[in-house]
PDB file of C-alpha atoms in Angstrom:
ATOM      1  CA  UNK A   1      95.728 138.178 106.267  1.00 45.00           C
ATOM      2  CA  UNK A   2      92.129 136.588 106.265  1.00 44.00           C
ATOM      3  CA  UNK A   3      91.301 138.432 103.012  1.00 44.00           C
ATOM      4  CA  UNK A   4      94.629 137.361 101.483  1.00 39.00           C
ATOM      5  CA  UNK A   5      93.732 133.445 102.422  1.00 41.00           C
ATOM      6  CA  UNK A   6      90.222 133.826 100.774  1.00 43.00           C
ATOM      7  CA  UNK A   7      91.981 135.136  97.687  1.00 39.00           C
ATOM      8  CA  UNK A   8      94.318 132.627  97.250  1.00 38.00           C
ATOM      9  CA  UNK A   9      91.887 129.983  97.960  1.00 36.00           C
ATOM     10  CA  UNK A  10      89.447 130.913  95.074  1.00 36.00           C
ATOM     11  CA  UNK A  11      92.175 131.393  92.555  1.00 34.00           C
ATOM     12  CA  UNK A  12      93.460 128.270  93.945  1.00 34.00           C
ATOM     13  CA  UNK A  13      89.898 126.899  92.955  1.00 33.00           C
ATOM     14  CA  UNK A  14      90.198 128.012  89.559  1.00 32.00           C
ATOM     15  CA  UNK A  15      93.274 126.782  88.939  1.00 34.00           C
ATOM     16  CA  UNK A  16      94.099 123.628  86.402  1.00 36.00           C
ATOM     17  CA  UNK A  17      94.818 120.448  88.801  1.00 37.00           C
ATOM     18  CA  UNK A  18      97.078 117.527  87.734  1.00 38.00           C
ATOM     19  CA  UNK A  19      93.710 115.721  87.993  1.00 39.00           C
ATOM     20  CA  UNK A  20      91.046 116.282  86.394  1.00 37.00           C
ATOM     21  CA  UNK A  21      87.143 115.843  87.930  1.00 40.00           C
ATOM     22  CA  UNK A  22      85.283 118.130  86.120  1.00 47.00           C
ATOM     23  CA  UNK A  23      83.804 115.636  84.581  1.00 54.00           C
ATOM     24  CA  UNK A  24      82.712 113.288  87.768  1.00 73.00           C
ATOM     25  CA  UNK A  25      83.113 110.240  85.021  1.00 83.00           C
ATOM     26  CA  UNK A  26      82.144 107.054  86.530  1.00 89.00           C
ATOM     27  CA  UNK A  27      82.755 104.101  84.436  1.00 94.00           C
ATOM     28  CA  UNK A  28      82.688 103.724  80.803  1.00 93.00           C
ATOM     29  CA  UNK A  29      82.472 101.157  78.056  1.00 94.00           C
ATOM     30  CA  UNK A  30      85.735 100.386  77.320  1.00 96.00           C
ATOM     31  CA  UNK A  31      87.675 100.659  80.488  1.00 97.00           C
ATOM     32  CA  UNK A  32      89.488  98.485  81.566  1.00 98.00           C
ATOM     33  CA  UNK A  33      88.583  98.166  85.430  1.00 98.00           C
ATOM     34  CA  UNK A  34      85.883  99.257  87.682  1.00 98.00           C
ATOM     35  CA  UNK A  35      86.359 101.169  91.008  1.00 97.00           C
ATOM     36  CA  UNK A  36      85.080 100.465  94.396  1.00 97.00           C
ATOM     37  CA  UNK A  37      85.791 101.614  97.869  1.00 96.00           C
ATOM     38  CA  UNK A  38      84.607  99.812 100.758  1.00 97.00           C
ATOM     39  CA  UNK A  39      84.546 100.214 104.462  1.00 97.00           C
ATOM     40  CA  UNK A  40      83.974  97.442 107.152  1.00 97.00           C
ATOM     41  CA  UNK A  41      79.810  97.960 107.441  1.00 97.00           C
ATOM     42  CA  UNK A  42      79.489  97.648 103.665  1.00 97.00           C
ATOM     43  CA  UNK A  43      81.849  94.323 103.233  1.00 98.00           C
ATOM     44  CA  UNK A  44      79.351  92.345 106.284  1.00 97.00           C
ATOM     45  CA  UNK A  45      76.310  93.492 104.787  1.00 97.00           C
ATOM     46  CA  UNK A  46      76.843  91.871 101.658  1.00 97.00           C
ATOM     47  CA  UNK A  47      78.136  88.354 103.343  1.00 96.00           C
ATOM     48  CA  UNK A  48      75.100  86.551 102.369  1.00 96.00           C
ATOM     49  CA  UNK A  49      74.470  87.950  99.319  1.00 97.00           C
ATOM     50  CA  UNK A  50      75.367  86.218  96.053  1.00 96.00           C
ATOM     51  CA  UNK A  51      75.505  89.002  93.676  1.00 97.00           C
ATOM     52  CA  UNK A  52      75.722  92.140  95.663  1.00 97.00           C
ATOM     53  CA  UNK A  53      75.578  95.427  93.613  1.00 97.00           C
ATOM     54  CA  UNK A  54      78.657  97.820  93.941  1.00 97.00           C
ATOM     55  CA  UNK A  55      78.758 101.939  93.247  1.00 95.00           C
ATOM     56  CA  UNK A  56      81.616 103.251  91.824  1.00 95.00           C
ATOM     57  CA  UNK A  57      84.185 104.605  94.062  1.00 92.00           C
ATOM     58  CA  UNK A  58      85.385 107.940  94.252  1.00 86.00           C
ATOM     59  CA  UNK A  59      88.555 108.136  93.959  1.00 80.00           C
ATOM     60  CA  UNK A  60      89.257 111.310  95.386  1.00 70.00           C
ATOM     61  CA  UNK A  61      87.080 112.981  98.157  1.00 50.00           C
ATOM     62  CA  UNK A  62      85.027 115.618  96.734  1.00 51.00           C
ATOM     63  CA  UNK A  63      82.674 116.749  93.687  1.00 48.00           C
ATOM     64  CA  UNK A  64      81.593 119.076  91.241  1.00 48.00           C
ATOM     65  CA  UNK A  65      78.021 119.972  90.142  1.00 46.00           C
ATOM     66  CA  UNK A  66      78.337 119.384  86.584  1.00 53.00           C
ATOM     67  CA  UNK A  67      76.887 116.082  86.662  1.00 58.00           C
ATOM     68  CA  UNK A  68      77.648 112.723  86.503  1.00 69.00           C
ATOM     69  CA  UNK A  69      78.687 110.463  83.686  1.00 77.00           C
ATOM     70  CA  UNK A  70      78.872 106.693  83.497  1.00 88.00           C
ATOM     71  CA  UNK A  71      77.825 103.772  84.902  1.00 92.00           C
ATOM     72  CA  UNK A  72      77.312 104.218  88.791  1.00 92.00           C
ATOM     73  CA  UNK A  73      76.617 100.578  90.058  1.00 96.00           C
ATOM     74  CA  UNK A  74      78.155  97.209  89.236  1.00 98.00           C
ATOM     75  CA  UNK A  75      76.434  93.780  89.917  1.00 98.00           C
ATOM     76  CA  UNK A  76      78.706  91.124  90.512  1.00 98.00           C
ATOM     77  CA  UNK A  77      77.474  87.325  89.820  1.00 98.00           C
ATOM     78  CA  UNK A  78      77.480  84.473  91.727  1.00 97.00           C
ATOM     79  CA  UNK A  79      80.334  86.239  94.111  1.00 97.00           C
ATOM     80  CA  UNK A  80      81.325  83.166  95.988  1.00 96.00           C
ATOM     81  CA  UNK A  81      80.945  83.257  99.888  1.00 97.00           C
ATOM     82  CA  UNK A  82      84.830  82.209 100.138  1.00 97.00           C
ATOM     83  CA  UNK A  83      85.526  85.525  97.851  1.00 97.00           C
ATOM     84  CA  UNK A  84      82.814  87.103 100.123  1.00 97.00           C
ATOM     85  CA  UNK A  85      84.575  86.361 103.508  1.00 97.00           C
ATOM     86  CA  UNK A  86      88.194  87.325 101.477  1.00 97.00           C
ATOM     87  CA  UNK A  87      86.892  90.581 101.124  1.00 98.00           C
ATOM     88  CA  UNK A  88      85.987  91.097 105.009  1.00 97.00           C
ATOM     89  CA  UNK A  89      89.605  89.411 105.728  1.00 97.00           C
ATOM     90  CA  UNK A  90      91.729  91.495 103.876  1.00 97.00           C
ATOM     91  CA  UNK A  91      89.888  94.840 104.645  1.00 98.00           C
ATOM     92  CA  UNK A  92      90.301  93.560 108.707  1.00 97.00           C
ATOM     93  CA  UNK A  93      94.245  92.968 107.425  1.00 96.00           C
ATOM     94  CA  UNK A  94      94.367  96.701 106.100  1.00 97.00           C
ATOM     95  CA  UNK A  95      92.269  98.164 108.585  1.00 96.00           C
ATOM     96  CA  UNK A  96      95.186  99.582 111.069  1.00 95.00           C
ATOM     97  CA  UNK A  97      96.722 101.302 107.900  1.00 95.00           C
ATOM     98  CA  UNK A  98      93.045 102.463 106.378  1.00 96.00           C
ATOM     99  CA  UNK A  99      92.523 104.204 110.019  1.00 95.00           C
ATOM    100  CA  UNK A 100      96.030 105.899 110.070  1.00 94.00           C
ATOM    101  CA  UNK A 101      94.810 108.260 107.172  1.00 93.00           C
ATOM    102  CA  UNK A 102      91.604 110.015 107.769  1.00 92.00           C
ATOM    103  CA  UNK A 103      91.409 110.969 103.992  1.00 90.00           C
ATOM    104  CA  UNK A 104      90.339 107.640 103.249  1.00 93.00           C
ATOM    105  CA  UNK A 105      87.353 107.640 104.923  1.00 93.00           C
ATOM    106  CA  UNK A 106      87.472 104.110 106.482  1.00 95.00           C
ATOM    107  CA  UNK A 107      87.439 103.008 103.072  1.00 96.00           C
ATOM    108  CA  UNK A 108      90.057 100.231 101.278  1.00 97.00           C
ATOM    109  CA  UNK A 109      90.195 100.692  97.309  1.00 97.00           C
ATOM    110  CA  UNK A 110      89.413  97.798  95.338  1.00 98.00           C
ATOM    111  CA  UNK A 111      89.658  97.301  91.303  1.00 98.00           C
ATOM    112  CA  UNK A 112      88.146  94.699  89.301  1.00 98.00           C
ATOM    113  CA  UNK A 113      89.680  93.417  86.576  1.00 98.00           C
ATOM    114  CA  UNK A 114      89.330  90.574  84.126  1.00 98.00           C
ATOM    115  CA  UNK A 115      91.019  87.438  85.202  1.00 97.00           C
ATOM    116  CA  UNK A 116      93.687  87.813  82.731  1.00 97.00           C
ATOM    117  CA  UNK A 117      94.589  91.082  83.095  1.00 98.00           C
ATOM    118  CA  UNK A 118      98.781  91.361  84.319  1.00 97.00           C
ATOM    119  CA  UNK A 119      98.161  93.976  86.976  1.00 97.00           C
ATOM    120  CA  UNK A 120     102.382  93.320  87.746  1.00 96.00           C
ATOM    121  CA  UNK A 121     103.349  94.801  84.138  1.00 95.00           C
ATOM    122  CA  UNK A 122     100.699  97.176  83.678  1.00 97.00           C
ATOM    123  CA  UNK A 123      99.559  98.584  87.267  1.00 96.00           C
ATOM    124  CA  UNK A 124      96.669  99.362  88.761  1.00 97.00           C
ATOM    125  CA  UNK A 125      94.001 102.672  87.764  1.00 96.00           C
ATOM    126  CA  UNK A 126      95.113 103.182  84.078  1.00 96.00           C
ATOM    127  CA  UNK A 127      91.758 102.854  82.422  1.00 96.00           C
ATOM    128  CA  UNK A 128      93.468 102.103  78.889  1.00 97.00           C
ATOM    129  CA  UNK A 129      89.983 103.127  77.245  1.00 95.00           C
ATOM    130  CA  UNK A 130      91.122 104.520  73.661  1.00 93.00           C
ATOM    131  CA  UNK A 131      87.384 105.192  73.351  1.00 92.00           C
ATOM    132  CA  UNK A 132      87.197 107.224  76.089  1.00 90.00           C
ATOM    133  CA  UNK A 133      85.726 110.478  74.682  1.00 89.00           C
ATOM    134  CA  UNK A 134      83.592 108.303  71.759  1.00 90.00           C
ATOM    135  CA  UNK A 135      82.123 106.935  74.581  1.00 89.00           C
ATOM    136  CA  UNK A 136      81.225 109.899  77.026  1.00 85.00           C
ATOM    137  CA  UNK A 137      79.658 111.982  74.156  1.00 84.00           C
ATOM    138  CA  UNK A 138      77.616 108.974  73.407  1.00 84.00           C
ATOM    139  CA  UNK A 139      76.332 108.932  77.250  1.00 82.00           C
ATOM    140  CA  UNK A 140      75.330 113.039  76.450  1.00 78.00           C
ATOM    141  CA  UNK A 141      78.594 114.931  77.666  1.00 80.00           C
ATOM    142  CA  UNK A 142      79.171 117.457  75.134  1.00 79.00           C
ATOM    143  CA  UNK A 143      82.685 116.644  73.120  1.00 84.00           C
ATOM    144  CA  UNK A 144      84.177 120.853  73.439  1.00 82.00           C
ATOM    145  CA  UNK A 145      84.103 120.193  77.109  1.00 77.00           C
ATOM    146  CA  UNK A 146      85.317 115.822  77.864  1.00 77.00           C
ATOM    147  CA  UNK A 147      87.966 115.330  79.871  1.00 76.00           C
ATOM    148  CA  UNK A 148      89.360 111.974  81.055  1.00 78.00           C
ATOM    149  CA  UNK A 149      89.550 111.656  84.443  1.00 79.00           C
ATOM    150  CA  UNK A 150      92.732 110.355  85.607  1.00 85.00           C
ATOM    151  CA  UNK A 151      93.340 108.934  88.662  1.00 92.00           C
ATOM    152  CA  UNK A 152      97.081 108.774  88.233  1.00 92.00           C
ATOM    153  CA  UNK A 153      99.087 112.573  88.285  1.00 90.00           C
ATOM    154  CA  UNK A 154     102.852 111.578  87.072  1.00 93.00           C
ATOM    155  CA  UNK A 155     103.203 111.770  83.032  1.00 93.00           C
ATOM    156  CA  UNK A 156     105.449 108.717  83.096  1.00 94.00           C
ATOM    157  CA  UNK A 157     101.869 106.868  84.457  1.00 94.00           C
ATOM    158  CA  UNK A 158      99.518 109.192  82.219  1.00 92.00           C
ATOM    159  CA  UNK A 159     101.899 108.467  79.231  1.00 94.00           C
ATOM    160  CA  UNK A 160     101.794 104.449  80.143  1.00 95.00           C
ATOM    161  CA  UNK A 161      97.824 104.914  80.234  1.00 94.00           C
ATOM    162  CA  UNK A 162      98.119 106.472  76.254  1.00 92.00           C
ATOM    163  CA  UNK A 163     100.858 104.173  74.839  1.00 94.00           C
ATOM    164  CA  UNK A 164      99.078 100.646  75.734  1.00 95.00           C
ATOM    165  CA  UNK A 165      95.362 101.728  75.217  1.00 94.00           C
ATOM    166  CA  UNK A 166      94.840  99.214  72.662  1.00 93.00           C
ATOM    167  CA  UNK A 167      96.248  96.306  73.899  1.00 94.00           C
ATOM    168  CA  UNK A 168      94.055  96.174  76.878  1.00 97.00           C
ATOM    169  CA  UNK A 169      90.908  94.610  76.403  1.00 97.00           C
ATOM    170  CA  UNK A 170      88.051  96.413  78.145  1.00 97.00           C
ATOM    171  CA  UNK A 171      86.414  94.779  81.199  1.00 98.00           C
ATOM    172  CA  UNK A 172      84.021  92.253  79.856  1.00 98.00           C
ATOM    173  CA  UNK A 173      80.746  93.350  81.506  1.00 98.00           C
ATOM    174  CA  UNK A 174      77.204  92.810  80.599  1.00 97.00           C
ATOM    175  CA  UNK A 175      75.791  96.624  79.862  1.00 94.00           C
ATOM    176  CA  UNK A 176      71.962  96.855  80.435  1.00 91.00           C
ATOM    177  CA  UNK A 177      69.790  97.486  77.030  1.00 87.00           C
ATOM    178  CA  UNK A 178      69.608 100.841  75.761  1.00 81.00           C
ATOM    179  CA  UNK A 179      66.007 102.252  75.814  1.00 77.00           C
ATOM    180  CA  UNK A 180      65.543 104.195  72.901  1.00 72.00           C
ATOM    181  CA  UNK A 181      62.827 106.726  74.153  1.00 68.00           C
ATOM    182  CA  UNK A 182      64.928 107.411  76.928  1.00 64.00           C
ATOM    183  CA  UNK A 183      68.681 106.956  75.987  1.00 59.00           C
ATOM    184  CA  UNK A 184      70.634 109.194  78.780  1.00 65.00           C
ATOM    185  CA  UNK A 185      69.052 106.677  81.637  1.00 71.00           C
ATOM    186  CA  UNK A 186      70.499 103.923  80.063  1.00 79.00           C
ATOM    187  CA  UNK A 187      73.187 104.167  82.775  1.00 85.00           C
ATOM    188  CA  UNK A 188      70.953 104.176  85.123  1.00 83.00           C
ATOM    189  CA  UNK A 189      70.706 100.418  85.748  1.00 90.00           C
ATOM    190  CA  UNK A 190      73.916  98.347  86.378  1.00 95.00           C
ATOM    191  CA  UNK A 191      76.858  96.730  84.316  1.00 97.00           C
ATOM    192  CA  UNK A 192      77.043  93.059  84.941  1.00 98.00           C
ATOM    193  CA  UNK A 193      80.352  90.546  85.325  1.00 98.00           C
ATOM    194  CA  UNK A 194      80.244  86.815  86.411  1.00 97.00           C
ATOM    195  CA  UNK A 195      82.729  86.566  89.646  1.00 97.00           C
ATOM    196  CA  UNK A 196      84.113  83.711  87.869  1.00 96.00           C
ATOM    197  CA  UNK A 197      85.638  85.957  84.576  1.00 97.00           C
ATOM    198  CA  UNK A 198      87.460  88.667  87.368  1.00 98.00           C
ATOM    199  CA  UNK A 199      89.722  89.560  89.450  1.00 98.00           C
ATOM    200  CA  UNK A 200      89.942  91.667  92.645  1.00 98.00           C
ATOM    201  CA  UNK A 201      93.294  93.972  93.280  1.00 98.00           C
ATOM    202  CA  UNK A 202      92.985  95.575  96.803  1.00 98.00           C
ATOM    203  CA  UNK A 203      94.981  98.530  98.194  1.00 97.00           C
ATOM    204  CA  UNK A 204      94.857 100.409 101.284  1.00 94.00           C
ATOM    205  CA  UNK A 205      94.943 103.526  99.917  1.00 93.00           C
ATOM    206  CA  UNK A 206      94.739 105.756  96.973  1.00 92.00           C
ATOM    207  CA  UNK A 207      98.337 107.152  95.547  1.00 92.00           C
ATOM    208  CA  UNK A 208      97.383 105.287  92.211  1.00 94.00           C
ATOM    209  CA  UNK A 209     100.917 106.120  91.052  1.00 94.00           C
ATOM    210  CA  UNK A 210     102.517 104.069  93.325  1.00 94.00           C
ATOM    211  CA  UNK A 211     101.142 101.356  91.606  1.00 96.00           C
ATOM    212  CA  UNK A 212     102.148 101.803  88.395  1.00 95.00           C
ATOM    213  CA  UNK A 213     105.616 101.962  88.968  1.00 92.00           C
ATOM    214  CA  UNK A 214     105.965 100.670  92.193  1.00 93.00           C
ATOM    215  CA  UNK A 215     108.065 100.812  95.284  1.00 89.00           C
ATOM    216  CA  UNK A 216     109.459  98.766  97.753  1.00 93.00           C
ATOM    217  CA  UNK A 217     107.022  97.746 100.704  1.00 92.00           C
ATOM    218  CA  UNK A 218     103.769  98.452  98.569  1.00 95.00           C
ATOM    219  CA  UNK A 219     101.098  95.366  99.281  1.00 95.00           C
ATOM    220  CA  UNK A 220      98.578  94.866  96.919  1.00 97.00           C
ATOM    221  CA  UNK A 221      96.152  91.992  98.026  1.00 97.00           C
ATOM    222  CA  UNK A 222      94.096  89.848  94.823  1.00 98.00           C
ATOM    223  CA  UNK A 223      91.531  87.827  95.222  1.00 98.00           C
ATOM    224  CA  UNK A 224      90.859  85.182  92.360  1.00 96.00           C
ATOM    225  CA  UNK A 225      88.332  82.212  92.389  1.00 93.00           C
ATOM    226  CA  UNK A 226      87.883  82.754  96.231  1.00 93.00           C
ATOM    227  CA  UNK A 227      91.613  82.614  96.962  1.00 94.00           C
ATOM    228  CA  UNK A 228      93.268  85.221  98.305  1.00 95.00           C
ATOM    229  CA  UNK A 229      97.291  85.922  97.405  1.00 96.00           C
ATOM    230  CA  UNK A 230      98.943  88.927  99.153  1.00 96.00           C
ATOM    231  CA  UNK A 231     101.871  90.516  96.937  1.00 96.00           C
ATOM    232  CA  UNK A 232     104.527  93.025  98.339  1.00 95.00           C
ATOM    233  CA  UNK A 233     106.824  95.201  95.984  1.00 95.00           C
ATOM    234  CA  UNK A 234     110.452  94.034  96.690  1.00 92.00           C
ATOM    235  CA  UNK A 235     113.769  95.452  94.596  1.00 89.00           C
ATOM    236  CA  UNK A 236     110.514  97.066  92.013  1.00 89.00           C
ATOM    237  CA  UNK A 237     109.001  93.827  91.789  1.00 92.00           C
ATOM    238  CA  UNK A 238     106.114  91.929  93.124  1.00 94.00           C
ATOM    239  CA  UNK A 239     106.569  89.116  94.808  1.00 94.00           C
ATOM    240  CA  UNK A 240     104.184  86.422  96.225  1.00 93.00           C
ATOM    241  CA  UNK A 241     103.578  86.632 100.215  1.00 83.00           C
ATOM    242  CA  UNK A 242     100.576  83.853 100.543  1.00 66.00           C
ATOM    243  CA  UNK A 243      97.891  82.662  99.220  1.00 45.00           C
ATOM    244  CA  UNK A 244      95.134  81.070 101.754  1.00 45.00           C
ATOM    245  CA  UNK A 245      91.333  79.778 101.436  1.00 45.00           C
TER     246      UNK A 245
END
């Protein structure tokens, strides 16, 4: 029985997933959101800073050891200290459910989006980046072997992610200046965005398709301009809970 397991488990291995990491693609020009996970430590350390840096989350909890492509770190701009003390609220609000799942790490999932972006029609972690592959040779991955890497699995939610990829605008961040001796580090300094032009969309946890076609008793928690509003999925829509300082 023990060799049959470790058979199964490398073919398993080798097997095509729904997802697809190969790639370990962080984000790219063009998307329309960037990814961050953040557990309680990292939300007080950054309580008195004004433009804390963010990495890009993971949004699943492993790896490969192809590489990694994108931009790793995002600095947001004069981050108010209500939108500061928001962020430590809601993740104490989602805590209880964050520490029911040990996949998670501790860690609530939060997206950034531009300030007009209608997370209720179009969900939450469809990039909508028609670029996509444009853009990841042009970082150095080799075109015969790009992938996108999806955080959604259902084709309804991979299909929605393909049919409106060109009316989304891309996130409207600052990249760093290419260096021309050097081009592949370019991404190693961080994308920019001014609090002000964004957006935060919060979740507890990270079945992305849930989100794009949602259910009843979903919460989804936005913080905009320091105010936080706290949505919850009723009859497949979202409706308003609060909104507080």
């Amino acid at each position: 029985m023990r060799t049959f397991s470790r058979i199964m488990f490398v073919i398993l291995l080798w097997m095509p997933a729904s997802h697809v990491y190969a790639n370990n693609t962080r984000f790219l020009p063009g998307d329309a959101f960037y990814y961050i996970r953040l557990n309680l430590k990292e939300i007080q350390k950054i309580q008195n800073v004004e433009s804390p840096l963010f990495a890009y989350g993971n949004h699943w909890n492993g790896g490969f050891g192809c590489g990694y492509w994108g931009f790793d770190e995002l600095q947001l701009l004069q981050m108010p200290t209500e939108t500061r003390r928001a962020l430590l609220e809601t993740y104490q609000e989602l805590q209880p459910e964050i520490e029911k799942n040990e996949n998670l790490l501790g860690k609530m999932s939060v997206f950034v989006y531009n300030k007009q972006y209608d997370w209720q029609k179009y969900g939450l972690g469809l990039q909508y980046n028609e670029n996509w592959l444009d853009e990841s040779v042009d970082l150095g991955m080799s075109r015969n072997h790009a992938r996108l890497e999806s955080f959604v699995e259902k084709p309804s939610s991979i299909n929605q992610n393909r049919k409106y990829s060109k009316e989304i605008p891309a996130l409207k961040v600052k990249l760093p200046k290419r260096p021309q001796d050097k081009p592949l580090s370019w991404t190693a300094h961080p994308v920019r965005l001014n609090c002000a032009q964004c957006q935060l969309l919060i979740i507890p946890d990270r079945e992305f398709d849930h989100y794009v076609h949602p259910r009843d008793g979903l919460k989804v928690i936005r913080i905009s301009g320091g105010k936080r509003s706290v949505f919850r999925c009723s009859k497949g829509k979202w409706v308003a809970d609060s909104e507080q300082k």
